[in-house]
Amino acid sequence: MPATAAVDGRVSVALCTYNGAVFLEEQLASMLAQTVLPGEIVVSDDGSTDGTSAIVERFAAESSVPVRLLRNPSPLGVTKNFEGAIRATTGSLIVLSDQDDVWRPDRLERASAAFDARPELQMVCSDARLVGADGASLGTTLFASLSIGPHERDGIRAGDAFGVLLRRNLVTGATAMLRREVFDAAVPFPAPWVHDEWLAIVAASRGPVELLDESLVDYRQHGANQIGIVEPTLAYKISRLMQPGRQRNRDIADRVAGLASWLDEPRAHAPLADPSAVVAKAAFERFRADLPPARWRRIIPVLLRARRGEYQRYASQGALDIVRDLLQPA
């Protein structure tokens, strides 16, 4: 721990673990190496059998930052585990943490400074350096692997994060800090959503979201990630064109329909959400899920939707999704 590190009592860390003993100690050490320390660390373990809990207990006994360990009686899965971890925190600013990453020493300082500079900010997320199991750089970053383009960055920075994230999620929880009010509005997390996607769209519906282009986290890719990153090579994109995708479209439609229902609830308080766009997005994904098996019969309906600009507004890959819908097997 830096000898002169200040403590920001507003900041709580929500760290979820599951059989993370191999990398956990390095992640915990990086939390105590912060230039600005959190007020608390809450660890929620989802039934580990590899000694993860013992590592947390030893860390808690030596840490200058208060540490609480929660043990789930039965495994909840990653989304509900994060919901429980965040619920147990007390800070007004909540940092999400995976068990196998490493934080840059100024991660908390940079993120909390963004909130200080913009009181209306609801969430901030950063880029991350992708590293292998040994911690060596893989030569790319999270934002590059997600192919985040200038139009998406510009849309978020212009205040249309909701529209951008409705099209596709760009937020990785391992790089995120959010206001507690976002969590309060978002719980309980709806089952079809992954925790970081849901928190991001809720945050964007309530106020600004900020992207920091700095890589403040080493995001480890080791083959056993519960949620990992696939490099968007040309070969990968072509392979996706020929994979059946109808169920994925149905799942997206169901998630967006749940978002529409949430917007009708008093707890939502979502002034930046566009309910008509949410309804249109759900209808668009159902249209894609119900495309006919015969490729020749898809041509006219797909091109009509493309002409109306629906693929540009609602499809995660825009023109590439037009090709996908025309070529994918049923």
CSV table of C-alpha atoms in Angstrom, one decimal:
chain,number,residue,atom,x,y,z
A,1,MET,CA,0.0,0.0,0.0
A,2,PRO,CA,1.4,3.5,-0.8
A,3,ALA,CA,2.5,5.1,2.4
A,4,THR,CA,0.6,8.3,1.6
A,5,ALA,CA,-2.5,6.9,0.0
A,6,ALA,CA,-5.7,8.7,1.0
A,7,VAL,CA,-8.9,6.8,1.6
A,8,ASP,CA,-12.1,7.7,-0.3
A,9,GLY,CA,-14.9,6.6,2.0
A,10,ARG,CA,-17.4,7.0,-0.8
A,11,VAL,CA,-16.0,4.1,-2.7
A,12,SER,CA,-16.9,0.5,-2.2
A,13,VAL,CA,-15.5,-2.5,-4.1
A,14,ALA,CA,-17.8,-5.3,-5.0
A,15,LEU,CA,-15.6,-8.3,-5.9
A,16,CYS,CA,-17.2,-11.6,-6.9
A,17,THR,CA,-15.2,-14.9,-6.7
A,18,TYR,CA,-15.6,-18.5,-7.8
A,19,ASN,CA,-12.6,-20.8,-7.7
A,20,GLY,CA,-10.3,-17.9,-8.3
A,21,ALA,CA,-7.3,-18.9,-6.1
A,22,VAL,CA,-4.9,-18.9,-9.0
A,23,PHE,CA,-5.1,-15.2,-9.7
A,24,LEU,CA,-7.0,-13.7,-6.7
A,25,GLU,CA,-4.0,-12.7,-4.6
A,26,GLU,CA,-2.6,-10.5,-7.3
A,27,GLN,CA,-5.9,-8.7,-7.8
A,28,LEU,CA,-6.3,-8.1,-4.1
A,29,ALA,CA,-2.7,-6.7,-3.9
A,30,SER,CA,-3.5,-4.3,-6.7
A,31,MET,CA,-6.4,-2.9,-4.7
A,32,LEU,CA,-4.2,-2.1,-1.8
A,33,ALA,CA,-1.6,-0.5,-4.2
A,34,GLN,CA,-4.1,2.2,-5.2
A,35,THR,CA,-3.1,5.8,-5.0
A,36,VAL,CA,-6.6,6.4,-3.5
A,37,LEU,CA,-7.9,3.5,-1.4
A,38,PRO,CA,-11.5,2.4,-1.2
A,39,GLY,CA,-13.5,2.7,2.0
A,40,GLU,CA,-14.3,-1.1,1.9
A,41,ILE,CA,-14.0,-4.3,-0.1
A,42,VAL,CA,-17.0,-6.7,-0.2
A,43,VAL,CA,-16.1,-10.1,-1.5
A,44,SER,CA,-19.0,-12.5,-2.4
A,45,ASP,CA,-17.9,-16.1,-3.0
A,46,ASP,CA,-20.2,-18.3,-5.0
A,47,GLY,CA,-19.3,-21.7,-3.6
A,48,SER,CA,-15.5,-22.0,-4.3
A,49,THR,CA,-13.8,-25.3,-3.5
A,50,ASP,CA,-10.2,-24.3,-4.2
A,51,GLY,CA,-9.2,-22.2,-1.2
A,52,THR,CA,-10.5,-18.9,-2.5
A,53,SER,CA,-12.2,-18.1,0.8
A,54,ALA,CA,-9.0,-18.8,2.8
A,55,ILE,CA,-7.1,-16.4,0.6
A,56,VAL,CA,-9.7,-13.7,1.3
A,57,GLU,CA,-9.7,-14.4,5.0
A,58,ARG,CA,-5.9,-14.0,5.1
A,59,PHE,CA,-6.1,-10.8,3.1
A,60,ALA,CA,-8.8,-9.4,5.4
A,61,ALA,CA,-6.7,-10.1,8.5
A,62,GLU,CA,-3.8,-8.0,7.1
A,63,SER,CA,-5.6,-5.4,5.1
A,64,SER,CA,-5.8,-1.7,6.2
A,65,VAL,CA,-9.1,-1.5,4.2
A,66,PRO,CA,-12.1,-3.2,5.8
A,67,VAL,CA,-12.9,-6.5,4.1
A,68,ARG,CA,-16.2,-8.5,4.3
A,69,LEU,CA,-16.5,-12.0,2.9
A,70,LEU,CA,-20.0,-13.3,2.0
A,71,ARG,CA,-20.5,-17.0,1.3
A,72,ASN,CA,-23.5,-18.0,-0.8
A,73,PRO,CA,-25.1,-21.1,0.7
A,74,SER,CA,-25.6,-22.3,-2.9
A,75,PRO,CA,-24.2,-21.0,-6.1
A,76,LEU,CA,-26.1,-18.0,-7.6
A,77,GLY,CA,-24.3,-17.5,-10.9
A,78,VAL,CA,-22.3,-14.4,-11.8
A,79,THR,CA,-25.2,-12.0,-12.2
A,80,LYS,CA,-27.0,-12.7,-9.0
A,81,ASN,CA,-23.6,-13.0,-7.2
A,82,PHE,CA,-22.8,-9.4,-8.2
A,83,GLU,CA,-26.3,-8.3,-7.2
A,84,GLY,CA,-25.7,-9.7,-3.7
A,85,ALA,CA,-22.2,-8.2,-3.5
A,86,ILE,CA,-23.3,-4.7,-4.5
A,87,ARG,CA,-26.3,-4.9,-2.1
A,88,ALA,CA,-23.9,-5.5,0.8
A,89,THR,CA,-21.8,-2.4,0.0
A,90,THR,CA,-22.3,0.9,1.8
A,91,GLY,CA,-20.5,3.4,-0.4
A,92,SER,CA,-22.1,6.0,-2.7
A,93,LEU,CA,-19.7,5.0,-5.5
A,94,ILE,CA,-19.5,1.3,-6.3
A,95,VAL,CA,-16.6,-0.4,-8.2
A,96,LEU,CA,-17.1,-3.8,-9.8
A,97,SER,CA,-14.2,-6.2,-9.8
A,98,ASP,CA,-13.5,-9.6,-11.3
A,99,GLN,CA,-11.2,-12.0,-9.4
A,100,ASP,CA,-8.6,-12.5,-12.0
A,101,ASP,CA,-7.6,-9.0,-13.2
A,102,VAL,CA,-5.0,-6.5,-12.0
A,103,TRP,CA,-5.8,-2.8,-11.4
A,104,ARG,CA,-3.5,0.0,-12.5
A,105,PRO,CA,-2.5,2.0,-9.3
A,106,ASP,CA,-4.6,5.0,-10.3
A,107,ARG,CA,-7.8,3.1,-11.3
A,108,LEU,CA,-9.9,4.4,-8.4
A,109,GLU,CA,-8.4,7.8,-8.4
A,110,ARG,CA,-9.1,8.4,-12.1
A,111,ALA,CA,-12.7,7.0,-11.9
A,112,SER,CA,-13.7,8.9,-8.8
A,113,ALA,CA,-12.2,12.1,-10.3
A,114,ALA,CA,-14.6,11.7,-13.2
A,115,PHE,CA,-17.5,11.7,-10.8
A,116,ASP,CA,-16.1,14.8,-9.0
A,117,ALA,CA,-15.8,16.6,-12.3
A,118,ARG,CA,-19.4,15.8,-13.4
A,119,PRO,CA,-21.9,15.5,-10.6
A,120,GLU,CA,-24.5,14.3,-13.1
A,121,LEU,CA,-22.4,11.3,-14.2
A,122,GLN,CA,-24.0,7.9,-13.5
A,123,MET,CA,-21.3,5.5,-14.6
A,124,VAL,CA,-17.7,5.6,-15.8
A,125,CYS,CA,-15.9,2.8,-17.5
A,126,SER,CA,-12.4,2.6,-18.9
A,127,ASP,CA,-10.5,0.8,-21.5
A,128,ALA,CA,-8.4,-2.2,-20.4
A,129,ARG,CA,-5.2,-3.9,-21.5
A,130,LEU,CA,-5.9,-7.5,-22.5
A,131,VAL,CA,-3.3,-9.8,-20.9
A,132,GLY,CA,-2.8,-13.6,-20.9
A,133,ALA,CA,-2.8,-16.0,-18.0
A,134,ASP,CA,0.8,-14.9,-17.3
A,135,GLY,CA,0.0,-11.2,-17.2
A,136,ALA,CA,1.8,-10.5,-20.5
A,137,SER,CA,0.1,-8.1,-22.9
A,138,LEU,CA,-1.9,-9.7,-25.8
A,139,GLY,CA,-1.1,-6.6,-27.8
A,140,THR,CA,-4.6,-5.1,-27.9
A,141,THR,CA,-7.1,-3.4,-25.6
A,142,LEU,CA,-10.7,-4.0,-24.6
A,143,PHE,CA,-12.1,-1.1,-26.6
A,144,ALA,CA,-10.2,-2.3,-29.7
A,145,SER,CA,-11.5,-5.9,-29.3
A,146,LEU,CA,-15.0,-4.5,-29.1
A,147,SER,CA,-14.4,-2.4,-32.2
A,148,ILE,CA,-15.8,0.7,-30.5
A,149,GLY,CA,-16.0,3.3,-33.3
A,150,PRO,CA,-15.8,7.1,-33.3
A,151,HIS,CA,-19.5,7.4,-33.9
A,152,GLU,CA,-20.2,5.4,-30.7
A,153,ARG,CA,-17.8,7.3,-28.6
A,154,ASP,CA,-19.2,10.6,-30.0
A,155,GLY,CA,-22.8,9.4,-29.3
A,156,ILE,CA,-21.9,8.6,-25.7
A,157,ARG,CA,-20.0,11.8,-25.1
A,158,ALA,CA,-22.9,13.8,-26.7
A,159,GLY,CA,-25.3,12.4,-24.1
A,160,ASP,CA,-26.9,9.6,-26.1
A,161,ALA,CA,-25.4,6.7,-24.2
A,162,PHE,CA,-28.9,5.2,-24.0
A,163,GLY,CA,-29.2,5.0,-27.8
A,164,VAL,CA,-25.7,3.6,-28.2
A,165,LEU,CA,-26.1,1.0,-25.5
A,166,LEU,CA,-29.6,0.0,-26.8
A,167,ARG,CA,-27.9,-0.9,-30.0
A,168,ARG,CA,-25.2,-3.0,-28.3
A,169,ASN,CA,-23.5,-3.1,-25.0
A,170,LEU,CA,-20.1,-1.6,-24.7
A,171,VAL,CA,-19.6,-1.7,-20.9
A,172,THR,CA,-17.5,-4.3,-19.2
A,173,GLY,CA,-18.2,-4.5,-15.5
A,174,ALA,CA,-14.6,-5.2,-14.6
A,175,THR,CA,-13.8,-1.6,-15.6
A,176,ALA,CA,-16.9,0.1,-14.2
A,177,MET,CA,-17.7,2.5,-11.4
A,178,LEU,CA,-21.3,3.6,-10.8
A,179,ARG,CA,-23.5,5.6,-8.4
A,180,ARG,CA,-25.5,3.7,-5.8
A,181,GLU,CA,-28.7,5.3,-7.1
A,182,VAL,CA,-28.2,3.3,-10.3
A,183,PHE,CA,-28.1,0.0,-8.4
A,184,ASP,CA,-31.1,1.0,-6.3
A,185,ALA,CA,-33.1,1.6,-9.5
A,186,ALA,CA,-31.8,-1.6,-11.2
A,187,VAL,CA,-32.5,-4.2,-8.6
A,188,PRO,CA,-33.6,-6.9,-8.8
A,189,PHE,CA,-31.5,-7.7,-11.9
A,190,PRO,CA,-33.8,-9.3,-14.4
A,191,ALA,CA,-32.8,-12.9,-15.3
A,192,PRO,CA,-32.2,-12.4,-19.1
A,193,TRP,CA,-29.6,-9.7,-18.5
A,194,VAL,CA,-26.0,-9.9,-17.6
A,195,HIS,CA,-25.3,-7.7,-14.6
A,196,ASP,CA,-23.0,-5.2,-16.3
A,197,GLU,CA,-25.2,-4.8,-19.4
A,198,TRP,CA,-28.2,-4.2,-17.2
A,199,LEU,CA,-26.5,-1.7,-14.9
A,200,ALA,CA,-25.1,0.1,-18.0
A,201,ILE,CA,-28.4,0.6,-19.7
A,202,VAL,CA,-30.1,1.7,-16.5
A,203,ALA,CA,-27.3,4.2,-15.9
A,204,ALA,CA,-27.6,5.5,-19.4
A,205,SER,CA,-31.3,6.0,-19.0
A,206,ARG,CA,-30.8,8.2,-15.9
A,207,GLY,CA,-27.8,10.4,-16.9
A,208,PRO,CA,-24.4,10.6,-18.6
A,209,VAL,CA,-22.1,7.7,-19.0
A,210,GLU,CA,-18.3,8.3,-19.5
A,211,LEU,CA,-15.8,6.3,-21.4
A,212,LEU,CA,-12.1,6.7,-20.3
A,213,ASP,CA,-9.7,5.8,-23.1
A,214,GLU,CA,-7.0,4.9,-20.6
A,215,SER,CA,-6.4,1.2,-19.8
A,216,LEU,CA,-6.9,1.3,-16.1
A,217,VAL,CA,-7.2,-2.5,-15.7
A,218,ASP,CA,-5.3,-5.5,-16.9
A,219,TYR,CA,-8.2,-7.7,-18.1
A,220,ARG,CA,-6.9,-11.3,-18.0
A,221,GLN,CA,-7.9,-13.8,-20.6
A,222,HIS,CA,-7.1,-17.3,-19.6
A,223,GLY,CA,-9.6,-19.7,-21.1
A,224,ALA,CA,-11.7,-20.1,-17.9
A,225,ASN,CA,-13.2,-16.7,-17.8
A,226,GLN,CA,-16.9,-16.7,-17.0
A,227,ILE,CA,-17.3,-13.8,-19.5
A,228,GLY,CA,-14.4,-13.3,-21.8
A,229,ILE,CA,-13.4,-11.4,-25.0
A,230,VAL,CA,-13.0,-12.8,-28.5
A,231,GLU,CA,-10.7,-10.9,-30.8
A,232,PRO,CA,-12.8,-9.6,-33.7
A,233,THR,CA,-10.6,-11.0,-36.5
A,234,LEU,CA,-11.9,-11.1,-40.1
A,235,ALA,CA,-12.1,-14.9,-39.8
A,236,TYR,CA,-14.2,-14.7,-36.7
A,237,LYS,CA,-16.6,-12.2,-38.3
A,238,ILE,CA,-17.0,-14.4,-41.3
A,239,SER,CA,-17.6,-17.5,-39.1
A,240,ARG,CA,-20.4,-15.6,-37.3
A,241,LEU,CA,-22.1,-14.9,-40.6
A,242,MET,CA,-22.7,-18.6,-41.0
A,243,GLN,CA,-23.8,-19.5,-37.5
A,244,PRO,CA,-27.5,-19.7,-36.7
A,245,GLY,CA,-28.5,-16.6,-34.8
A,246,ARG,CA,-32.2,-16.7,-34.4
A,247,GLN,CA,-32.2,-17.7,-30.7
A,248,ARG,CA,-29.8,-14.9,-29.9
A,249,ASN,CA,-32.3,-12.5,-31.5
A,250,ARG,CA,-35.1,-13.9,-29.5
A,251,ASP,CA,-33.1,-13.5,-26.3
A,252,ILE,CA,-32.3,-9.9,-27.1
A,253,ALA,CA,-36.0,-9.2,-27.9
A,254,ASP,CA,-36.9,-10.7,-24.5
A,255,ARG,CA,-34.3,-8.6,-22.7
A,256,VAL,CA,-35.4,-5.4,-24.4
A,257,ALA,CA,-39.1,-6.2,-23.6
A,258,GLY,CA,-38.1,-6.5,-20.0
A,259,LEU,CA,-36.4,-3.1,-20.3
A,260,ALA,CA,-39.6,-1.7,-21.6
A,261,SER,CA,-41.5,-3.1,-18.6
A,262,TRP,CA,-38.9,-1.6,-16.2
A,263,LEU,CA,-39.3,1.8,-17.8
A,264,ASP,CA,-43.0,1.8,-16.8
A,265,GLU,CA,-42.1,1.3,-13.2
A,266,PRO,CA,-41.9,4.3,-10.8
A,267,ARG,CA,-38.5,3.3,-9.6
A,268,ALA,CA,-37.0,3.7,-13.1
A,269,HIS,CA,-36.8,7.5,-13.2
A,270,ALA,CA,-35.2,7.3,-16.6
A,271,PRO,CA,-35.4,10.7,-18.2
A,272,LEU,CA,-32.9,9.9,-21.0
A,273,ALA,CA,-34.6,6.7,-22.1
A,274,ASP,CA,-36.6,6.7,-25.3
A,275,PRO,CA,-39.5,4.2,-24.8
A,276,SER,CA,-40.5,4.2,-28.4
A,277,ALA,CA,-36.9,3.2,-29.4
A,278,VAL,CA,-37.0,0.4,-26.9
A,279,VAL,CA,-40.3,-0.9,-28.3
A,280,ALA,CA,-38.9,-0.6,-31.9
A,281,LYS,CA,-35.7,-2.4,-30.9
A,282,ALA,CA,-37.7,-5.3,-29.4
A,283,ALA,CA,-39.8,-5.5,-32.6
A,284,PHE,CA,-36.8,-5.4,-34.8
A,285,GLU,CA,-35.1,-8.3,-33.0
A,286,ARG,CA,-38.3,-10.4,-33.2
A,287,PHE,CA,-38.4,-9.7,-36.9
A,288,ARG,CA,-34.9,-11.0,-37.2
A,289,ALA,CA,-35.7,-14.1,-35.1
A,290,ASP,CA,-38.7,-14.9,-37.3
A,291,LEU,CA,-37.0,-14.5,-40.7
A,292,PRO,CA,-38.0,-17.4,-43.0
A,293,PRO,CA,-35.7,-20.4,-43.5
A,294,ALA,CA,-35.4,-19.9,-47.2
A,295,ARG,CA,-32.8,-17.3,-47.9
A,296,TRP,CA,-34.4,-15.9,-51.0
A,297,ARG,CA,-37.5,-15.1,-49.0
A,298,ARG,CA,-35.5,-12.9,-46.6
A,299,ILE,CA,-34.2,-10.6,-49.3
A,300,ILE,CA,-37.1,-8.2,-49.6
A,301,PRO,CA,-38.0,-7.8,-45.9
A,302,VAL,CA,-34.4,-7.4,-44.9
A,303,LEU,CA,-33.7,-4.8,-47.5
A,304,LEU,CA,-36.9,-2.9,-46.6
A,305,ARG,CA,-35.8,-2.7,-43.0
A,306,ALA,CA,-32.4,-1.7,-44.1
A,307,ARG,CA,-33.8,1.1,-46.3
A,308,ARG,CA,-35.8,2.4,-43.3
A,309,GLY,CA,-32.5,2.6,-41.3
A,310,GLU,CA,-33.4,0.0,-38.7
A,311,TYR,CA,-30.2,-1.9,-39.1
A,312,GLN,CA,-28.2,1.2,-38.5
A,313,ARG,CA,-30.2,2.2,-35.4
A,314,TYR,CA,-30.8,-1.2,-33.8
A,315,ALA,CA,-28.4,-3.8,-35.1
A,316,SER,CA,-25.2,-4.3,-33.2
A,317,GLN,CA,-23.0,-4.6,-36.3
A,318,GLY,CA,-25.1,-2.5,-38.8
A,319,ALA,CA,-24.4,-3.4,-42.4
A,320,LEU,CA,-22.7,-6.7,-41.3
A,321,ASP,CA,-25.9,-7.8,-39.7
A,322,ILE,CA,-27.7,-7.2,-43.0
A,323,VAL,CA,-25.4,-9.7,-44.6
A,324,ARG,CA,-25.7,-12.1,-41.6
A,325,ASP,CA,-29.5,-12.1,-41.9
A,326,LEU,CA,-29.4,-12.8,-45.6
A,327,LEU,CA,-26.9,-15.6,-45.3
A,328,GLN,CA,-27.2,-17.3,-41.9
A,329,PRO,CA,-28.7,-20.8,-41.8
A,330,ALA,CA,-32.1,-21.0,-40.2
